[in-house]
CSV table of C-alpha atoms in Angstrom, one decimal:
chain,number,residue,atom,x,y,z
A,1,UNK,CA,126.3,-27.1,83.8
A,2,UNK,CA,124.5,-29.1,81.1
A,3,UNK,CA,124.6,-28.4,77.4
A,4,UNK,CA,121.3,-28.4,75.6
A,5,UNK,CA,122.8,-30.5,72.8
A,6,UNK,CA,123.6,-33.2,75.3
A,7,UNK,CA,120.1,-33.7,76.6
A,8,UNK,CA,118.3,-37.0,76.3
A,9,UNK,CA,115.0,-35.7,74.9
A,10,UNK,CA,113.7,-32.5,73.3
A,11,UNK,CA,110.3,-31.6,71.9
A,12,UNK,CA,108.8,-28.6,70.2
A,13,UNK,CA,105.1,-27.9,69.9
A,14,UNK,CA,103.9,-24.6,68.3
A,15,UNK,CA,100.7,-23.0,67.2
A,16,UNK,CA,100.9,-20.0,64.8
A,17,UNK,CA,97.6,-18.1,64.2
A,18,UNK,CA,97.8,-15.8,61.2
A,19,UNK,CA,96.2,-12.3,61.1
A,20,UNK,CA,95.5,-10.4,57.9
A,21,UNK,CA,96.6,-13.3,55.7
A,22,UNK,CA,98.4,-16.5,56.4
A,23,UNK,CA,101.9,-15.5,55.3
A,24,UNK,CA,103.3,-14.9,58.8
A,25,UNK,CA,101.9,-18.1,60.3
A,26,UNK,CA,103.1,-20.2,57.3
A,27,UNK,CA,106.6,-18.6,57.5
A,28,UNK,CA,106.7,-19.2,61.2
A,29,UNK,CA,105.6,-22.8,61.0
A,30,UNK,CA,108.2,-23.5,58.3
A,31,UNK,CA,111.1,-21.7,59.8
A,32,UNK,CA,110.8,-21.5,63.6
A,33,UNK,CA,112.1,-25.0,64.4
A,34,UNK,CA,115.2,-24.4,62.1
A,35,UNK,CA,115.9,-21.1,63.8
A,36,UNK,CA,115.6,-22.7,67.2
A,37,UNK,CA,118.1,-25.5,66.3
A,38,UNK,CA,120.5,-22.9,64.9
A,39,UNK,CA,120.3,-20.8,68.0
A,40,UNK,CA,120.9,-23.9,70.1
A,41,UNK,CA,124.0,-24.7,68.1
A,42,UNK,CA,125.2,-21.2,68.3
A,43,UNK,CA,124.8,-21.2,72.1
A,44,UNK,CA,126.7,-24.4,72.4
A,45,UNK,CA,129.6,-23.1,70.3
A,46,UNK,CA,130.3,-20.0,72.4
A,47,UNK,CA,130.8,-19.2,76.1
A,48,UNK,CA,127.4,-19.3,77.8
A,49,UNK,CA,128.7,-19.2,81.4
A,50,UNK,CA,126.1,-16.5,82.3
A,51,UNK,CA,123.4,-19.1,81.5
A,52,UNK,CA,123.9,-21.9,84.0
A,53,UNK,CA,120.7,-23.8,84.0
A,54,UNK,CA,118.7,-25.7,81.3
A,55,UNK,CA,115.8,-23.3,82.0
A,56,UNK,CA,117.9,-20.2,81.3
A,57,UNK,CA,119.4,-21.7,78.2
A,58,UNK,CA,116.0,-22.9,76.8
A,59,UNK,CA,114.5,-19.5,77.5
A,60,UNK,CA,117.4,-17.7,75.9
A,61,UNK,CA,117.3,-19.7,72.6
A,62,UNK,CA,113.5,-19.3,72.4
A,63,UNK,CA,113.9,-15.5,72.7
A,64,UNK,CA,116.7,-15.4,70.1
A,65,UNK,CA,114.7,-17.6,67.7
A,66,UNK,CA,111.6,-15.4,68.0
A,67,UNK,CA,113.8,-12.3,67.4
A,68,UNK,CA,115.3,-13.8,64.2
A,69,UNK,CA,111.9,-15.0,63.0
A,70,UNK,CA,110.4,-11.5,63.4
A,71,UNK,CA,113.4,-9.8,61.7
A,72,UNK,CA,113.5,-12.3,58.8
A,73,UNK,CA,109.7,-12.1,58.2
A,74,UNK,CA,109.7,-8.3,58.3
A,75,UNK,CA,112.4,-8.3,55.7
A,76,UNK,CA,110.5,-10.7,53.6
A,77,UNK,CA,107.3,-8.6,53.8
A,78,UNK,CA,109.0,-5.7,52.0
A,79,UNK,CA,111.4,-7.6,49.7
A,80,UNK,CA,111.0,-7.5,45.9
A,81,UNK,CA,108.3,-4.8,46.1
A,82,UNK,CA,106.0,-6.8,48.5
A,83,UNK,CA,103.8,-4.9,50.9
A,84,UNK,CA,102.5,-7.7,53.1
A,85,UNK,CA,100.7,-6.6,56.3
A,86,UNK,CA,100.5,-10.1,57.7
A,87,UNK,CA,101.1,-11.0,61.3
A,88,UNK,CA,100.8,-14.0,63.6
A,89,UNK,CA,100.3,-14.9,67.2
A,90,UNK,CA,102.3,-17.8,68.6
A,91,UNK,CA,102.2,-20.3,71.4
A,92,UNK,CA,105.3,-22.5,71.7
A,93,UNK,CA,106.2,-25.2,74.2
A,94,UNK,CA,109.9,-26.3,74.1
A,95,UNK,CA,110.6,-29.4,76.2
A,96,UNK,CA,114.2,-30.3,77.2
A,97,UNK,CA,114.4,-33.4,79.3
A,98,UNK,CA,112.0,-32.6,82.2
A,99,UNK,CA,111.9,-28.8,81.7
A,100,UNK,CA,109.1,-27.1,79.8
A,101,UNK,CA,109.5,-23.6,78.5
A,102,UNK,CA,106.4,-21.8,77.2
A,103,UNK,CA,106.4,-18.7,75.1
A,104,UNK,CA,103.5,-16.7,73.7
A,105,UNK,CA,103.3,-13.7,71.4
A,106,UNK,CA,100.2,-11.7,70.8
A,107,UNK,CA,96.8,-12.3,72.2
A,108,UNK,CA,97.2,-16.1,72.9
A,109,UNK,CA,98.0,-17.8,76.1
A,110,UNK,CA,98.8,-21.4,77.2
A,111,UNK,CA,98.1,-23.2,80.4
A,112,UNK,CA,100.2,-26.1,81.7
A,113,UNK,CA,98.5,-28.6,84.0
A,114,UNK,CA,99.7,-31.6,85.8
A,115,UNK,CA,97.6,-34.5,86.9
A,116,UNK,CA,98.4,-35.4,90.5
A,117,UNK,CA,96.9,-38.6,91.7
């Protein structure tokens, strides 16, 4: 069982496309990587025996980070009398060693290809 924090290499690539304003896309671009790191640390600090593979752990932290991102942005949209109606699609690739996890939200899609020679 490998800990995500003990991996050799990690990468994060993300595209956020705002709708009805840029607030959601900007918030996502500024905060998502921080939330992903925090969720990764949180997972490492507690018993995660039910998640045995790197793939399961990476998918889990992606889902948790997206949940937090959505919740925090929705709270920001109504804080201090705001009435933002902004949203965003997202396409995210999280790479941990040789494992690629893709996530999409909204009407965007990503395709992974591999060159075989």
